[in-house]
Coordinates of C-alpha atoms and ligand atoms in Angstrom, one line a residue:
M1 CA -18.6 7.2 15.6
A2 CA -19.8 7.1 12.0
K3 CA -19.9 3.7 10.3
P4 CA -16.6 3.2 8.4
F5 CA -16.5 3.0 4.6
H6 CA -14.1 0.0 4.6
L7 CA -15.1 -3.6 4.9
N8 CA -13.8 -6.3 7.3
T9 CA -11.9 -8.2 4.6
P10 CA -11.4 -12.0 4.5
L11 CA -8.3 -13.5 6.1
L12 CA -7.5 -16.5 3.9
E13 CA -5.0 -19.3 4.3
S14 CA -2.8 -19.7 1.3
V15 CA -1.8 -23.4 0.7
G16 CA 0.6 -22.5 -2.1
M17 CA 2.4 -19.9 -0.1
S18 CA 2.4 -21.9 3.1
K19 CA 4.1 -24.7 1.2
R20 CA 6.9 -22.4 0.0
V21 CA 7.6 -20.7 3.4
G22 CA 7.1 -23.8 5.6
T23 CA 4.7 -22.0 7.9
T24 CA 1.0 -21.1 7.6
V25 CA 0.6 -18.0 5.4
Y26 CA -2.5 -15.8 5.9
L27 CA -3.6 -13.4 3.2
K28 CA -5.5 -10.2 4.4
M29 CA -7.4 -9.6 1.2
E30 CA -7.5 -5.8 1.0
N31 CA -8.0 -6.1 -2.8
S32 CA -11.6 -6.8 -1.9
Q33 CA -12.2 -3.4 -0.4
P34 CA -14.8 -1.3 -2.4
S35 CA -12.1 1.0 -3.7
G36 CA -9.8 -2.0 -4.6
S37 CA -7.2 -1.4 -2.0
F38 CA -6.5 -0.8 1.7
K39 CA -6.3 2.9 1.1
I40 CA -10.0 3.3 1.9
R41 CA -9.4 2.5 5.6
G42 CA -7.2 5.6 6.2
I43 CA -8.8 7.8 3.6
G44 CA -12.4 7.0 4.8
H45 CA -11.4 7.8 8.4
L46 CA -9.6 11.0 7.4
C47 CA -12.5 12.2 5.2
Q48 CA -15.1 11.5 8.0
Q49 CA -13.0 13.7 10.3
L50 CA -12.0 16.5 7.9
A51 CA -14.3 16.6 4.9
R52 CA -17.9 16.6 6.3
Q53 CA -18.5 20.3 5.6
S54 CA -16.1 20.4 2.6
K55 CA -16.9 22.0 -0.7
G56 CA -14.7 19.4 -2.3
V57 CA -11.7 17.2 -1.7
V58 CA -8.5 17.1 -3.7
C59 CA -6.2 14.1 -3.6
S60 CA -2.9 13.5 -5.2
S61 CA -2.3 9.9 -6.1
G62 CA -0.6 7.2 -8.1
G63 CA -4.2 5.8 -8.4
N64 CA -5.4 3.9 -5.4
A65 CA -5.5 6.7 -2.8
G66 CA -7.5 8.6 -5.5
M67 CA -9.8 5.6 -6.0
A68 CA -10.5 5.6 -2.2
A69 CA -11.0 9.4 -2.1
A70 CA -13.3 9.3 -5.1
Y71 CA -15.4 6.5 -3.6
V72 CA -15.6 8.1 -0.2
A73 CA -16.4 11.5 -1.6
R74 CA -19.2 10.1 -3.7
K75 CA -20.7 8.4 -0.7
M76 CA -20.4 11.6 1.3
G77 CA -21.9 13.7 -1.5
V78 CA -18.8 15.8 -1.9
P79 CA -17.1 16.5 -5.2
A80 CA -13.6 15.0 -5.7
T81 CA -10.7 16.1 -7.8
I82 CA -7.9 13.6 -8.2
V83 CA -4.5 14.6 -9.4
V84 CA -2.4 11.8 -10.9
P85 CA 0.9 11.9 -12.8
S86 CA 1.1 10.9 -16.5
S87 CA 2.7 7.6 -15.4
S88 CA -0.7 6.4 -14.1
P89 CA -2.3 4.1 -16.7
Q90 CA -5.3 5.3 -18.6
L91 CA -7.4 2.5 -17.1
V92 CA -7.1 4.0 -13.6
V93 CA -8.1 7.5 -15.0
Q94 CA -11.2 5.8 -16.4
R95 CA -12.0 4.1 -13.2
L96 CA -11.6 7.4 -11.2
Q97 CA -14.0 9.1 -13.7
D98 CA -16.4 6.2 -13.3
Q99 CA -16.4 6.9 -9.5
G100 CA -17.6 10.4 -10.5
A101 CA -14.2 12.2 -9.8
T102 CA -12.7 15.0 -11.9
V103 CA -9.3 13.8 -12.9
K104 CA -6.3 16.1 -13.6
I105 CA -3.1 14.7 -15.0
T106 CA -0.1 16.8 -13.8
G107 CA 3.6 16.0 -14.1
R108 CA 5.5 12.7 -14.5
V109 CA 5.6 11.3 -11.0
W110 CA 3.4 11.5 -7.9
D111 CA 5.5 14.3 -6.3
D112 CA 4.6 16.6 -9.3
A113 CA 0.9 15.7 -8.9
N114 CA 1.1 16.4 -5.2
A115 CA 2.4 19.9 -5.8
E116 CA -0.6 20.6 -8.0
A117 CA -3.1 19.1 -5.4
L118 CA -1.6 21.4 -2.7
R119 CA -2.0 24.4 -5.1
L120 CA -5.6 23.5 -5.7
Q121 CA -6.2 23.3 -1.9
E122 CA -5.0 26.9 -1.7
T123 CA -6.6 28.4 -4.8
E124 CA -9.9 26.5 -4.8
G125 CA -10.4 26.1 -1.0
L126 CA -10.6 22.3 -1.4
T127 CA -9.9 19.8 1.4
Y128 CA -6.5 18.2 0.8
V129 CA -6.5 14.4 1.2
P130 CA -2.9 13.1 1.4
P131 CA -2.3 9.6 0.2
F132 CA 0.1 8.4 2.9
D133 CA 1.4 11.1 5.3
H134 CA -1.2 11.9 8.0
P135 CA -1.9 10.5 11.5
L136 CA -5.6 10.0 10.6
L137 CA -4.6 7.8 7.7
W138 CA -2.4 5.6 9.9
Q139 CA -5.1 5.4 12.5
G140 CA -7.5 4.2 9.8
H141 CA -5.1 1.7 8.3
A142 CA -4.4 0.3 11.8
S143 CA -7.8 -1.3 11.6
V144 CA -6.4 -4.0 9.3
I145 CA -4.3 -5.4 12.2
A146 CA -7.2 -5.2 14.6
E147 CA -9.3 -7.3 12.2
V148 CA -6.5 -9.8 11.9
A149 CA -6.2 -10.1 15.7
A150 CA -10.0 -10.7 15.9
S151 CA -9.9 -13.3 13.1
L152 CA -6.9 -15.2 14.5
G153 CA -8.4 -15.2 18.0
P154 CA -6.7 -15.1 21.4
G155 CA -3.3 -16.6 21.8
V156 CA -2.5 -16.6 18.1
K157 CA 0.0 -14.0 16.9
P158 CA 1.7 -13.6 13.5
G159 CA 5.3 -14.6 13.2
A160 CA 5.9 -11.7 10.8
V161 CA 4.0 -9.2 8.7
L162 CA 4.7 -8.5 5.0
V163 CA 3.8 -5.1 3.6
S164 CA 4.5 -3.0 0.5
V165 CA 5.9 0.5 1.1
G166 CA 5.3 3.5 -1.2
G167 CA 5.1 6.7 0.9
G168 CA 5.0 4.6 4.1
G169 CA 1.4 5.2 5.1
L170 CA 0.5 1.5 5.2
L171 CA 3.6 0.7 7.2
C172 CA 2.8 3.4 9.8
G173 CA -0.7 2.0 10.0
V174 CA 0.5 -1.5 10.5
V175 CA 2.9 -0.4 13.2
R176 CA 0.0 1.4 15.0
G177 CA -2.1 -1.7 14.7
L178 CA 0.7 -3.9 16.1
K179 CA 1.1 -1.5 19.0
D180 CA -2.6 -1.5 19.7
A181 CA -2.7 -5.3 19.7
G182 CA 0.4 -5.6 22.0
W183 CA 2.3 -7.2 19.1
T184 CA 5.3 -4.8 18.8
D185 CA 7.7 -7.8 18.9
V186 CA 6.3 -9.0 15.5
P187 CA 8.8 -8.2 12.8
I188 CA 7.6 -6.3 9.7
V189 CA 9.1 -7.0 6.3
A190 CA 8.8 -3.8 4.3
M191 CA 8.9 -4.4 0.6
E192 CA 9.7 -2.1 -2.3
T193 CA 10.8 -2.5 -5.9
A194 CA 14.2 -1.2 -7.0
G195 CA 13.6 2.2 -8.6
A196 CA 10.8 3.0 -6.1
D197 CA 12.8 2.5 -3.0
C198 CA 12.7 5.7 -1.0
F199 CA 12.2 3.8 2.4
N200 CA 15.2 1.5 1.7
A201 CA 17.3 4.5 0.7
A202 CA 16.4 6.3 3.9
V203 CA 17.1 3.2 6.1
K204 CA 20.5 2.8 4.4
A205 CA 21.5 6.5 4.6
G206 CA 20.2 6.9 8.1
R207 CA 18.2 10.0 7.0
L208 CA 15.3 10.9 4.7
V209 CA 16.4 10.6 1.1
T210 CA 14.6 12.1 -2.0
L211 CA 15.1 9.8 -5.0
D212 CA 16.1 11.5 -8.3
D213 CA 13.4 9.6 -10.2
I214 CA 11.0 6.7 -10.1
T215 CA 12.2 4.1 -12.5
S216 CA 10.1 1.2 -11.3
E217 CA 6.9 0.1 -13.1
A218 CA 5.3 -0.2 -9.6
K219 CA 4.0 3.3 -10.0
C220 CA 1.9 3.2 -6.9
L221 CA 5.0 2.7 -4.8
G222 CA 6.4 5.8 -6.5
A223 CA 6.9 8.5 -3.9
K224 CA 10.3 10.1 -4.1
T225 CA 10.5 10.6 -0.3
V226 CA 9.1 8.3 2.4
C227 CA 7.1 9.9 5.2
K228 CA 9.1 11.0 8.3
K229 CA 7.1 8.8 10.6
A230 CA 7.9 5.6 8.7
F231 CA 11.6 6.5 8.8
E232 CA 11.4 7.2 12.6
Y233 CA 9.7 3.8 13.1
S234 CA 12.6 2.2 11.2
R235 CA 15.0 3.5 13.9
C236 CA 12.8 2.7 16.8
S237 CA 14.4 0.0 19.0
E238 CA 11.1 -1.4 20.1
L239 CA 10.3 -2.5 16.5
T240 CA 11.9 -4.8 14.0
I241 CA 11.4 -3.4 10.5
I242 CA 13.3 -5.3 7.8
S243 CA 13.6 -3.2 4.5
E244 CA 14.0 -5.3 1.4
L245 CA 13.8 -4.8 -2.4
V246 CA 12.7 -6.9 -5.3
T247 CA 13.1 -6.3 -9.0
D248 CA 10.2 -5.2 -11.2
Q249 CA 10.5 -8.6 -12.8
Q250 CA 10.1 -10.4 -9.5
A251 CA 7.1 -8.2 -8.6
L252 CA 5.4 -8.9 -11.9
S253 CA 6.1 -12.6 -11.7
A254 CA 4.6 -12.6 -8.2
V255 CA 1.4 -10.9 -9.7
Q256 CA 1.2 -13.7 -12.2
T257 CA 1.8 -16.5 -9.7
F258 CA -0.8 -15.0 -7.4
L259 CA -3.3 -14.8 -10.2
D260 CA -2.7 -18.4 -11.1
E261 CA -2.7 -19.8 -7.6
E262 CA -5.1 -17.5 -5.7
R263 CA -7.2 -16.4 -8.7
V264 CA -6.9 -12.8 -7.8
L265 CA -5.4 -10.0 -9.9
V266 CA -3.4 -7.3 -8.0
E267 CA -1.1 -4.6 -9.2
M268 CA 2.7 -4.5 -9.1
A269 CA 2.7 -2.4 -5.9
C270 CA 1.2 -5.4 -4.2
G271 CA 3.3 -7.8 -6.1
A272 CA 6.3 -6.4 -4.3
A273 CA 5.1 -7.9 -1.0
L274 CA 4.0 -11.1 -2.6
A275 CA 7.4 -11.5 -4.2
A276 CA 8.9 -11.8 -0.7
V277 CA 7.3 -15.2 -0.6
Y278 CA 7.5 -16.3 -4.2
S279 CA 11.1 -15.2 -4.8
G280 CA 12.3 -17.1 -1.7
L281 CA 13.2 -13.9 0.2
V282 CA 11.4 -14.9 3.4
R283 CA 13.3 -18.2 3.4
R284 CA 16.6 -16.3 2.9
L285 CA 15.8 -14.0 5.8
Q286 CA 15.3 -17.1 7.9
D287 CA 18.6 -18.6 6.7
E288 CA 20.3 -15.4 7.6
G289 CA 18.8 -15.4 11.1
R290 CA 17.0 -12.1 10.4
L291 CA 13.6 -13.9 10.8
P292 CA 13.2 -16.8 13.2
A293 CA 13.9 -20.3 11.6
L294 CA 10.7 -21.5 13.4
L295 CA 8.4 -18.8 12.1
G296 CA 4.9 -18.4 13.4
P297 CA 2.1 -17.7 10.9
L298 CA 3.1 -15.2 8.2
L299 CA 0.7 -12.4 7.6
V300 CA 0.7 -10.9 4.1
I301 CA -1.2 -7.7 3.6
V302 CA -2.6 -8.1 0.1
C303 CA -2.8 -4.4 -0.5
G304 CA -4.6 -4.8 -3.9
G305 CA -4.7 -2.0 -6.4
S306 CA -6.9 -0.9 -9.4
S307 CA -4.2 0.0 -11.9
I308 CA -4.3 -3.5 -13.5
D309 CA -6.3 -5.4 -16.0
M310 CA -5.4 -8.1 -18.5
E311 CA -4.3 -5.5 -21.1
Q312 CA -2.0 -3.7 -18.6
L313 CA -0.6 -7.1 -17.4
T314 CA 0.3 -8.0 -21.0
L315 CA 1.8 -4.6 -21.5
L316 CA 4.0 -5.0 -18.4
K317 CA 5.0 -8.5 -19.4
H318 CA 6.2 -7.2 -22.8
K319 CA 8.0 -4.3 -21.2
L320 CA 9.8 -6.2 -18.4
Q321 CA 10.3 -9.7 -19.8
A322 CA 11.5 -8.7 -23.3
Ligands
PLV401 N1 -0.2 4.1 -3.4 C1 -0.4 5.6 -3.3 C2 0.9 6.4 -3.4 O1 1.3 6.4 -4.7 C3 -1.5 6.1 -4.1 O2 -1.6 7.2 -4.4 O3 -2.3 5.3 -4.5 N2 -0.1 -0.9 -2.4 C4 -0.9 -0.2 -3.2 C5 -1.8 -0.9 -4.1 C6 -0.8 1.2 -3.2 O4 -1.6 1.9 -4.1 C7 0.1 1.9 -2.4 C8 0.2 3.4 -2.3 C9 0.9 1.1 -1.5 C10 0.8 -0.3 -1.6 C11 1.9 1.7 -0.6 O5 1.2 2.4 0.4 P1 1.9 3.6 1.2 O6 2.1 4.7 0.2 O7 1.0 4.0 2.2 O8 3.2 3.2 1.6 C12 2.5 7.1 -4.9

């Protein structure tokens, strides 16, 4: 098999988070991937399988899937077109262009950009790279859990895993990884922000739900419909997937605390998962008996994200904390 594009990222113990939760918290630092997020795992794998002979790839993205596709395409010597909605900040457009990609801005939300990417696949004969809904992506993302298992060593198993959910690709990859490791009894806490909550809406309704709009500032969680596989996993009796929401303010506040305590800047999509610790949600789930009171090590997938810098952080602070 070809050498993967992703790195084996550090697994760090967080003293600050461990103190809050009362058990050891491990951070899987996907922010340190070359493209700035976990997305490169799945997208690198998918492109190695599907884009070798391609005349070009086209990816619809809130930003980070695009960053991964642009990076991988550049390394493979294939042109990349990334379609983003107008809600993606200018800084990510610039970063995509710096990776050598052609950027097209279409529509207001990711679903609009995706329609355009699918059109370009047809009219231009480009290889379509989906951001979250493909078995090859999930297979690639599963490597994150395999690495954690190798880092923790035999006999150590997480008590729970914290992940952010946008379209559900990371969630599906984590489930696959847990299955491969023989860890299907490990509960997953699936985090979204209110206003970008297509997974939570589906879990509550007992069917796939398409949101009217994305009103959260966590734009990279902004798919209107979660992928079918993620929904199916939520109903699978072998798995425990707890779907929870935080507010934009909680996600942003988590981004700031994480920057202060861990010295790492991530975007709000990632802040949604971090907020489960900082807002006391994990403690509440333990009090409610939905997570064990005596919890084994908590694994937080620090999914990362490139749509953030100090200017964007200040802007979000003014917008959300006014
Ligand atoms: N972002 C996708 C989908 O956007 C994208 O195009 O970049 N954390 C970060 C930093 C992300 O960028 C994403 C997805 C997620 C978490 C959620 O991953 P998913 O979509 O696989 O559930 C609309």
